[in-house]
PDB file of C-alpha atoms in Angstrom:
ATOM      1  CA  MET J  75      -9.646  27.153 -23.889  1.00 43.00           C
ATOM      2  CA  MET J  76     -10.258  24.154 -21.694  1.00 43.00           C
ATOM      3  CA  VAL J  77     -12.501  21.450 -23.028  1.00 45.00           C
ATOM      4  CA  GLN J  78     -14.713  19.954 -20.378  1.00 44.00           C
ATOM      5  CA  LYS J  79     -15.009  16.226 -20.371  1.00 45.00           C
ATOM      6  CA  PRO J  80     -18.575  15.006 -20.746  1.00 43.00           C
ATOM      7  CA  THR J  81     -19.992  13.827 -17.473  1.00 40.00           C
ATOM      8  CA  GLU J  82     -20.989  10.212 -17.258  1.00 43.00           C
ATOM      9  CA  ALA J  83     -24.743   9.732 -17.302  1.00 42.00           C
ATOM     10  CA  PRO J  84     -26.136   7.938 -14.277  1.00 46.00           C
ATOM     11  CA  LEU J  85     -27.401   4.413 -14.807  1.00 51.00           C
ATOM     12  CA  PHE J  86     -30.665   5.061 -12.975  1.00 54.00           C
ATOM     13  CA  PRO J  87     -31.504   8.809 -13.176  1.00 53.00           C
ATOM     14  CA  PHE J  88     -34.710   8.493 -11.123  1.00 50.00           C
ATOM     15  CA  TRP J  89     -32.828   7.144  -8.108  1.00 51.00           C
ATOM     16  CA  ILE J  90     -30.118   9.819  -8.025  1.00 56.00           C
ATOM     17  CA  GLU J  91     -32.401  12.309  -6.286  1.00 60.00           C
ATOM     18  CA  ASP J  92     -33.776  11.894  -2.780  1.00 70.00           C
ATOM     19  CA  ARG J  93     -37.138  10.760  -4.143  1.00 77.00           C
ATOM     20  CA  GLY J  94     -35.583   7.332  -4.648  1.00 79.00           C
ATOM     21  CA  LEU J  95     -35.528   7.010  -0.854  1.00 84.00           C
ATOM     22  CA  SER J  96     -39.283   7.598  -0.715  1.00 84.00           C
ATOM     23  CA  PHE J  97     -39.922   4.878  -3.280  1.00 85.00           C
ATOM     24  CA  PHE J  98     -37.643   2.512  -1.389  1.00 87.00           C
ATOM     25  CA  PHE J  99     -39.464   3.339   1.857  1.00 89.00           C
ATOM     26  CA  GLY J 100     -42.818   2.562   0.260  1.00 88.00           C
ATOM     27  CA  PHE J 101     -41.493  -0.738  -1.027  1.00 86.00           C
ATOM     28  CA  LEU J 102     -40.268  -1.663   2.458  1.00 90.00           C
ATOM     29  CA  VAL J 103     -43.666  -0.834   3.965  1.00 90.00           C
ATOM     30  CA  PHE J 104     -45.260  -3.144   1.397  1.00 87.00           C
ATOM     31  CA  ILE J 105     -42.846  -5.950   2.270  1.00 85.00           C
ATOM     32  CA  THR J 106     -43.228  -5.502   6.022  1.00 86.00           C
ATOM     33  CA  ILE J 107     -47.029  -5.378   6.100  1.00 85.00           C
ATOM     34  CA  PHE J 108     -48.371  -7.257   3.090  1.00 80.00           C
ATOM     35  CA  VAL J 109     -45.761  -9.864   2.214  1.00 75.00           C
ATOM     36  CA  PRO J 110     -46.418 -11.940   5.388  1.00 73.00           C
ATOM     37  CA  MET J 111     -49.983 -12.406   4.116  1.00 75.00           C
ATOM     38  CA  VAL J 112     -48.811 -14.388   1.075  1.00 68.00           C
ATOM     39  CA  HIS J 113     -49.889 -18.040   1.102  1.00 66.00           C
ATOM     40  CA  LEU J 114     -47.045 -20.469   1.761  1.00 70.00           C
ATOM     41  CA  SER J 115     -47.412 -22.449  -1.446  1.00 74.00           C
ATOM     42  CA  ARG J 116     -44.409 -23.012  -3.691  1.00 77.00           C
ATOM     43  CA  SER J 117     -45.533 -20.248  -6.047  1.00 80.00           C
ATOM     44  CA  GLY J 118     -46.059 -17.956  -3.059  1.00 76.00           C
ATOM     45  CA  ARG J 119     -42.569 -18.616  -1.731  1.00 81.00           C
ATOM     46  CA  ILE J 120     -41.030 -18.012  -5.152  1.00 84.00           C
ATOM     47  CA  ALA J 121     -42.977 -14.745  -5.396  1.00 83.00           C
ATOM     48  CA  LEU J 122     -41.586 -13.729  -1.999  1.00 83.00           C
ATOM     49  CA  ASP J 123     -38.068 -14.543  -3.175  1.00 86.00           C
ATOM     50  CA  LEU J 124     -38.540 -12.343  -6.249  1.00 89.00           C
ATOM     51  CA  ILE J 125     -39.988  -9.487  -4.185  1.00 86.00           C
ATOM     52  CA  PHE J 126     -37.109  -9.674  -1.720  1.00 87.00           C
ATOM     53  CA  ALA J 127     -34.556  -9.635  -4.550  1.00 90.00           C
ATOM     54  CA  LEU J 128     -36.309  -6.620  -6.080  1.00 88.00           C
ATOM     55  CA  MET J 129     -36.174  -4.904  -2.699  1.00 88.00           C
ATOM     56  CA  LEU J 130     -32.401  -5.436  -2.474  1.00 88.00           C
ATOM     57  CA  PHE J 131     -31.961  -4.187  -6.039  1.00 88.00           C
ATOM     58  CA  SER J 132     -34.062  -1.054  -5.491  1.00 86.00           C
ATOM     59  CA  GLY J 133     -32.245  -0.355  -2.240  1.00 86.00           C
ATOM     60  CA  ALA J 134     -28.871  -0.662  -3.946  1.00 85.00           C
ATOM     61  CA  VAL J 135     -29.664   1.819  -6.712  1.00 84.00           C
ATOM     62  CA  ALA J 136     -31.464   4.196  -4.318  1.00 81.00           C
ATOM     63  CA  THR J 137     -28.767   4.485  -1.654  1.00 82.00           C
ATOM     64  CA  ILE J 138     -25.391   3.548  -3.160  1.00 80.00           C
ATOM     65  CA  ARG J 139     -23.506   6.102  -5.254  1.00 78.00           C
ATOM     66  CA  LYS J 140     -20.265   4.176  -5.777  1.00 82.00           C
ATOM     67  CA  LYS J 141     -20.758   2.024  -8.848  1.00 83.00           C
ATOM     68  CA  ILE J 142     -18.419  -0.743  -7.724  1.00 87.00           C
ATOM     69  CA  LEU J 143     -20.297  -1.201  -4.453  1.00 85.00           C
ATOM     70  CA  MET J 144     -23.645  -0.938  -6.212  1.00 86.00           C
ATOM     71  CA  TYR J 145     -22.626  -3.626  -8.703  1.00 88.00           C
ATOM     72  CA  LEU J 146     -21.434  -5.759  -5.795  1.00 88.00           C
ATOM     73  CA  VAL J 147     -24.799  -5.542  -4.028  1.00 88.00           C
ATOM     74  CA  ILE J 148     -26.676  -6.207  -7.274  1.00 89.00           C
ATOM     75  CA  ALA J 149     -24.485  -9.269  -7.856  1.00 91.00           C
ATOM     76  CA  LEU J 150     -25.134 -10.358  -4.270  1.00 90.00           C
ATOM     77  CA  THR J 151     -28.849  -9.964  -4.962  1.00 90.00           C
ATOM     78  CA  GLY J 152     -28.596 -12.235  -7.985  1.00 92.00           C
ATOM     79  CA  VAL J 153     -26.662 -14.858  -6.033  1.00 91.00           C
ATOM     80  CA  GLU J 154     -29.180 -14.630  -3.186  1.00 88.00           C
ATOM     81  CA  LEU J 155     -32.110 -15.162  -5.568  1.00 89.00           C
ATOM     82  CA  ILE J 156     -30.404 -18.170  -7.145  1.00 90.00           C
ATOM     83  CA  ALA J 157     -29.716 -19.551  -3.660  1.00 87.00           C
ATOM     84  CA  ASP J 158     -33.389 -19.137  -2.731  1.00 86.00           C
ATOM     85  CA  LEU J 159     -34.496 -21.004  -5.840  1.00 87.00           C
ATOM     86  CA  ILE J 160     -31.983 -23.789  -5.233  1.00 86.00           C
ATOM     87  CA  VAL J 161     -33.205 -24.202  -1.656  1.00 82.00           C
ATOM     88  CA  GLU J 162     -36.824 -24.095  -2.844  1.00 82.00           C
ATOM     89  CA  PHE J 163     -36.317 -27.036  -5.169  1.00 83.00           C
ATOM     90  CA  SER J 164     -33.731 -28.779  -2.956  1.00 79.00           C
ATOM     91  CA  PRO J 165     -34.939 -28.136   0.633  1.00 72.00           C
ATOM     92  CA  SER J 166     -32.157 -30.231   2.152  1.00 71.00           C
ATOM     93  CA  LEU J 167     -29.659 -27.515   1.212  1.00 65.00           C
ATOM     94  CA  GLY J 168     -31.607 -24.915   3.201  1.00 58.00           C
ATOM     95  CA  HIS J 169     -30.542 -26.360   6.548  1.00 62.00           C
ATOM     96  CA  ARG J 170     -27.059 -24.982   5.982  1.00 67.00           C
ATOM     97  CA  GLY J 171     -28.426 -21.451   6.207  1.00 80.00           C
ATOM     98  CA  TRP J 172     -26.359 -20.033   3.364  1.00 81.00           C
ATOM     99  CA  ASP J 173     -29.386 -18.494   1.619  1.00 84.00           C
ATOM    100  CA  THR J 174     -30.412 -16.742   4.841  1.00 88.00           C
ATOM    101  CA  THR J 175     -26.838 -15.565   5.417  1.00 90.00           C
ATOM    102  CA  LEU J 176     -26.839 -13.910   1.979  1.00 89.00           C
ATOM    103  CA  LYS J 177     -30.074 -12.095   2.868  1.00 90.00           C
ATOM    104  CA  ILE J 178     -28.599 -10.819   6.123  1.00 93.00           C
ATOM    105  CA  SER J 179     -25.451  -9.613   4.337  1.00 91.00           C
ATOM    106  CA  GLY J 180     -27.447  -7.712   1.723  1.00 90.00           C
ATOM    107  CA  LEU J 181     -29.741  -6.147   4.319  1.00 92.00           C
ATOM    108  CA  ALA J 182     -26.834  -5.112   6.550  1.00 93.00           C
ATOM    109  CA  ILE J 183     -25.144  -3.335   3.635  1.00 90.00           C
ATOM    110  CA  LEU J 184     -28.375  -1.523   2.802  1.00 91.00           C
ATOM    111  CA  VAL J 185     -28.814  -0.392   6.417  1.00 93.00           C
ATOM    112  CA  VAL J 186     -25.374   1.242   6.393  1.00 91.00           C
ATOM    113  CA  MET J 187     -25.758   2.809   2.945  1.00 89.00           C
ATOM    114  CA  THR J 188     -29.283   4.086   3.654  1.00 90.00           C
ATOM    115  CA  LEU J 189     -28.104   5.792   6.841  1.00 91.00           C
ATOM    116  CA  LYS J 190     -25.089   7.221   5.031  1.00 88.00           C
ATOM    117  CA  HIS J 191     -27.318   8.603   2.287  1.00 86.00           C
ATOM    118  CA  THR J 192     -29.857   9.978   4.767  1.00 87.00           C
ATOM    119  CA  PHE J 193     -27.316  11.688   7.026  1.00 87.00           C
ATOM    120  CA  ARG J 194     -25.160  13.245   4.325  1.00 83.00           C
ATOM    121  CA  PRO J 195     -24.656  17.044   4.582  1.00 80.00           C
ATOM    122  CA  GLY J 196     -27.212  19.267   2.904  1.00 75.00           C
ATOM    123  CA  PRO J 197     -30.815  20.436   3.197  1.00 78.00           C
ATOM    124  CA  ILE J 198     -33.191  18.013   4.869  1.00 82.00           C
ATOM    125  CA  SER J 199     -36.172  16.960   2.773  1.00 83.00           C
ATOM    126  CA  VAL J 200     -39.180  14.751   3.405  1.00 87.00           C
ATOM    127  CA  HIS J 201     -37.529  12.116   1.236  1.00 86.00           C
ATOM    128  CA  ARG J 202     -34.509  11.957   3.524  1.00 86.00           C
ATOM    129  CA  GLY J 203     -36.794  11.636   6.527  1.00 89.00           C
ATOM    130  CA  MET J 204     -38.403   8.662   4.829  1.00 90.00           C
ATOM    131  CA  GLY J 205     -34.929   7.306   4.208  1.00 90.00           C
ATOM    132  CA  GLY J 206     -34.334   7.341   7.951  1.00 92.00           C
ATOM    133  CA  VAL J 207     -37.538   5.380   8.526  1.00 93.00           C
ATOM    134  CA  ALA J 208     -36.532   2.993   5.725  1.00 93.00           C
ATOM    135  CA  ALA J 209     -33.328   2.209   7.615  1.00 94.00           C
ATOM    136  CA  TYR J 210     -35.451   1.469  10.690  1.00 95.00           C
ATOM    137  CA  LEU J 211     -37.533  -1.030   8.720  1.00 95.00           C
ATOM    138  CA  LEU J 212     -34.374  -2.572   7.277  1.00 95.00           C
ATOM    139  CA  ILE J 213     -33.073  -3.138  10.800  1.00 96.00           C
ATOM    140  CA  GLY J 214     -36.261  -5.013  11.669  1.00 95.00           C
ATOM    141  CA  LEU J 215     -35.983  -7.190   8.557  1.00 94.00           C
ATOM    142  CA  THR J 216     -32.293  -7.862   9.202  1.00 96.00           C
ATOM    143  CA  TRP J 217     -33.065  -9.094  12.709  1.00 96.00           C
ATOM    144  CA  ALA J 218     -35.962 -11.202  11.417  1.00 94.00           C
ATOM    145  CA  PHE J 219     -33.631 -13.153   9.150  1.00 93.00           C
ATOM    146  CA  GLY J 220     -31.081 -13.293  11.950  1.00 95.00           C
ATOM    147  CA  TYR J 221     -33.694 -15.079  14.042  1.00 95.00           C
ATOM    148  CA  LYS J 222     -34.446 -17.352  11.098  1.00 92.00           C
ATOM    149  CA  LEU J 223     -30.772 -18.287  10.785  1.00 92.00           C
ATOM    150  CA  LEU J 224     -30.679 -19.109  14.492  1.00 93.00           C
ATOM    151  CA  MET J 225     -33.855 -21.200  14.306  1.00 91.00           C
ATOM    152  CA  GLN J 226     -32.440 -23.216  11.437  1.00 87.00           C
ATOM    153  CA  GLU J 227     -29.849 -24.431  13.925  1.00 88.00           C
ATOM    154  CA  ARG J 228     -32.005 -24.247  17.068  1.00 89.00           C
ATOM    155  CA  PRO J 229     -35.688 -24.677  16.125  1.00 88.00           C
ATOM    156  CA  ASP J 230     -36.763 -24.091  19.739  1.00 89.00           C
ATOM    157  CA  ALA J 231     -34.777 -20.851  20.141  1.00 92.00           C
ATOM    158  CA  ILE J 232     -37.983 -18.782  20.008  1.00 92.00           C
ATOM    159  CA  HIS J 233     -41.220 -20.033  21.539  1.00 89.00           C
ATOM    160  CA  PHE J 234     -44.590 -19.131  20.045  1.00 87.00           C
ATOM    161  CA  GLU J 235     -47.499 -19.580  22.446  1.00 80.00           C
ATOM    162  CA  SER J 236     -49.906 -20.723  19.732  1.00 68.00           C
ATOM    163  CA  SER J 237     -48.790 -22.560  16.607  1.00 58.00           C
ATOM    164  CA  LEU J 238     -51.124 -22.433  13.639  1.00 53.00           C
ATOM    165  CA  ALA J 239     -51.535 -25.702  11.806  1.00 46.00           C
ATOM    166  CA  GLY J 240     -49.294 -25.998   8.770  1.00 50.00           C
ATOM    167  CA  ILE J 241     -47.245 -22.901   9.568  1.00 56.00           C
ATOM    168  CA  PRO J 242     -43.744 -23.615  10.898  1.00 56.00           C
ATOM    169  CA  THR J 243     -42.482 -21.351  13.655  1.00 55.00           C
ATOM    170  CA  GLY J 244     -39.426 -20.462  11.561  1.00 58.00           C
ATOM    171  CA  GLU J 245     -41.578 -19.113   8.746  1.00 75.00           C
ATOM    172  CA  PRO J 246     -40.515 -15.530   7.794  1.00 79.00           C
ATOM    173  CA  SER J 247     -43.903 -13.887   8.469  1.00 81.00           C
ATOM    174  CA  ARG J 248     -43.835 -15.046  12.114  1.00 86.00           C
ATOM    175  CA  LEU J 249     -40.252 -13.903  12.580  1.00 90.00           C
ATOM    176  CA  ILE J 250     -40.968 -10.534  10.961  1.00 90.00           C
ATOM    177  CA  TYR J 251     -43.845 -10.157  13.436  1.00 89.00           C
ATOM    178  CA  PHE J 252     -41.593 -11.084  16.362  1.00 92.00           C
ATOM    179  CA  SER J 253     -38.778  -8.839  15.139  1.00 94.00           C
ATOM    180  CA  PHE J 254     -40.899  -5.708  14.813  1.00 94.00           C
ATOM    181  CA  SER J 255     -42.712  -6.446  18.073  1.00 93.00           C
ATOM    182  CA  THR J 256     -39.293  -6.475  19.725  1.00 95.00           C
ATOM    183  CA  LEU J 257     -37.964  -3.462  17.813  1.00 95.00           C
ATOM    184  CA  THR J 258     -40.969  -1.337  18.782  1.00 93.00           C
ATOM    185  CA  SER J 259     -41.182  -2.851  22.296  1.00 88.00           C
ATOM    186  CA  VAL J 260     -44.829  -3.812  21.759  1.00 87.00           C
ATOM    187  CA  GLY J 261     -44.530  -7.251  23.334  1.00 78.00           C
ATOM    188  CA  TYR J 262     -47.941  -8.895  22.989  1.00 80.00           C
ATOM    189  CA  GLY J 263     -46.766 -11.808  25.115  1.00 80.00           C
ATOM    190  CA  ASP J 264     -47.531 -14.514  22.558  1.00 85.00           C
ATOM    191  CA  VAL J 265     -43.891 -15.114  21.633  1.00 88.00           C
ATOM    192  CA  HIS J 266     -40.631 -14.890  23.539  1.00 90.00           C
ATOM    193  CA  PRO J 267     -36.971 -15.867  23.045  1.00 93.00           C
ATOM    194  CA  VAL J 268     -35.775 -18.972  24.868  1.00 93.00           C
ATOM    195  CA  HIS J 269     -32.230 -19.640  23.680  1.00 94.00           C
ATOM    196  CA  ARG J 270     -29.503 -17.392  25.111  1.00 95.00           C
ATOM    197  CA  ILE J 271     -28.470 -16.182  21.642  1.00 96.00           C
ATOM    198  CA  ALA J 272     -32.086 -15.348  20.802  1.00 95.00           C
ATOM    199  CA  ARG J 273     -32.348 -13.390  24.052  1.00 96.00           C
ATOM    200  CA  SER J 274     -29.158 -11.477  23.281  1.00 97.00           C
ATOM    201  CA  LEU J 275     -30.390 -10.648  19.785  1.00 96.00           C
ATOM    202  CA  ALA J 276     -33.764  -9.546  21.148  1.00 96.00           C
ATOM    203  CA  THR J 277     -32.118  -7.354  23.791  1.00 96.00           C
ATOM    204  CA  ALA J 278     -29.882  -5.687  21.210  1.00 97.00           C
ATOM    205  CA  GLU J 279     -32.828  -5.109  18.881  1.00 96.00           C
ATOM    206  CA  ALA J 280     -34.951  -3.627  21.675  1.00 95.00           C
ATOM    207  CA  LEU J 281     -32.136  -1.213  22.586  1.00 96.00           C
ATOM    208  CA  ILE J 282     -31.786  -0.132  18.968  1.00 96.00           C
ATOM    209  CA  GLY J 283     -35.541   0.295  18.713  1.00 95.00           C
ATOM    210  CA  GLN J 284     -35.567   2.628  21.723  1.00 94.00           C
ATOM    211  CA  LEU J 285     -32.502   4.675  20.791  1.00 95.00           C
ATOM    212  CA  TYR J 286     -32.842   4.918  17.012  1.00 95.00           C
ATOM    213  CA  PRO J 287     -35.842   7.321  16.785  1.00 92.00           C
ATOM    214  CA  SER J 288     -34.210   9.804  19.175  1.00 92.00           C
ATOM    215  CA  ILE J 289     -30.881   9.663  17.361  1.00 92.00           C
ATOM    216  CA  LEU J 290     -32.600   9.971  13.969  1.00 91.00           C
ATOM    217  CA  ILE J 291     -34.620  13.042  14.958  1.00 89.00           C
ATOM    218  CA  ALA J 292     -31.674  14.733  16.683  1.00 90.00           C
ATOM    219  CA  THR J 293     -29.368  14.131  13.722  1.00 89.00           C
ATOM    220  CA  LEU J 294     -31.850  15.343  11.108  1.00 88.00           C
ATOM    221  CA  VAL J 295     -32.619  18.470  13.152  1.00 87.00           C
ATOM    222  CA  GLY J 296     -28.896  19.153  13.550  1.00 87.00           C
ATOM    223  CA  LEU J 297     -28.278  18.743   9.827  1.00 84.00           C
ATOM    224  CA  SER J 298     -31.219  21.012   9.033  1.00 83.00           C
ATOM    225  CA  LEU J 299     -29.945  23.766  11.343  1.00 83.00           C
ATOM    226  CA  GLN J 300     -26.451  23.441   9.901  1.00 83.00           C
ATOM    227  CA  ALA J 301     -27.780  23.713   6.349  1.00 78.00           C
ATOM    228  CA  ARG J 302     -29.731  26.867   7.259  1.00 79.00           C
ATOM    229  CA  ALA J 303     -26.699  28.400   8.945  1.00 79.00           C
ATOM    230  CA  ASN J 304     -24.556  27.685   5.896  1.00 75.00           C
ATOM    231  CA  ALA J 305     -27.199  29.244   3.651  1.00 71.00           C
ATOM    232  CA  VAL J 306     -27.280  32.430   5.754  1.00 72.00           C
ATOM    233  CA  THR J 307     -23.493  32.791   5.914  1.00 77.00           C
ATOM    234  CA  GLY J 308     -23.037  31.768   2.302  1.00 64.00           C
ATOM    235  CA  GLY J 309     -20.850  28.799   3.340  1.00 55.00           C
TER     236      GLY J 309
END
């Protein structure tokens, strides 16, 4: 008689199912829409840093199944939060862009893992559809911090037609607005890239914004049809 080895309990049972993607999607919507409204005081910036770190953490446990990689992203989140706090209290260190680079790295990993989790074989649920939209929002946030990294080196890389008093053009809320305007091809005309690197980034983001919805829908429909065919044939 074979004795089965006890299976290892998951660290975060709630996130193992697809519903974790829906929670992550809701968190991203909150960050994208409401976070830019936070006042730019020191306490407000620290709150934003904590919210962003929580977003990376929730994304890691919602989309990554390999523990080593999940621990790596969680560790990266901790380092990124520490870097944000160091830059907050020592602004001169922020010009090096290392805190922004850590954000971009964490977001890029989450984009890949969210897509991998969304497009895995199996029945398509509403939660997985939300996972696909979550990846779309992550792309917009990744590009926003990419623009921020560029503007730390070239402050005039992106031109805003009207500058509000006391709000620097490199402030994240403005760049999130510009990023999603580019990603969705809205283009209100009040901001445009000037530097050649900013133009290249904007062009790439606009292309992704146009192609991604079509690819997402086609892939999810294909996976759904394949799952139904396998269910009928018993495969």
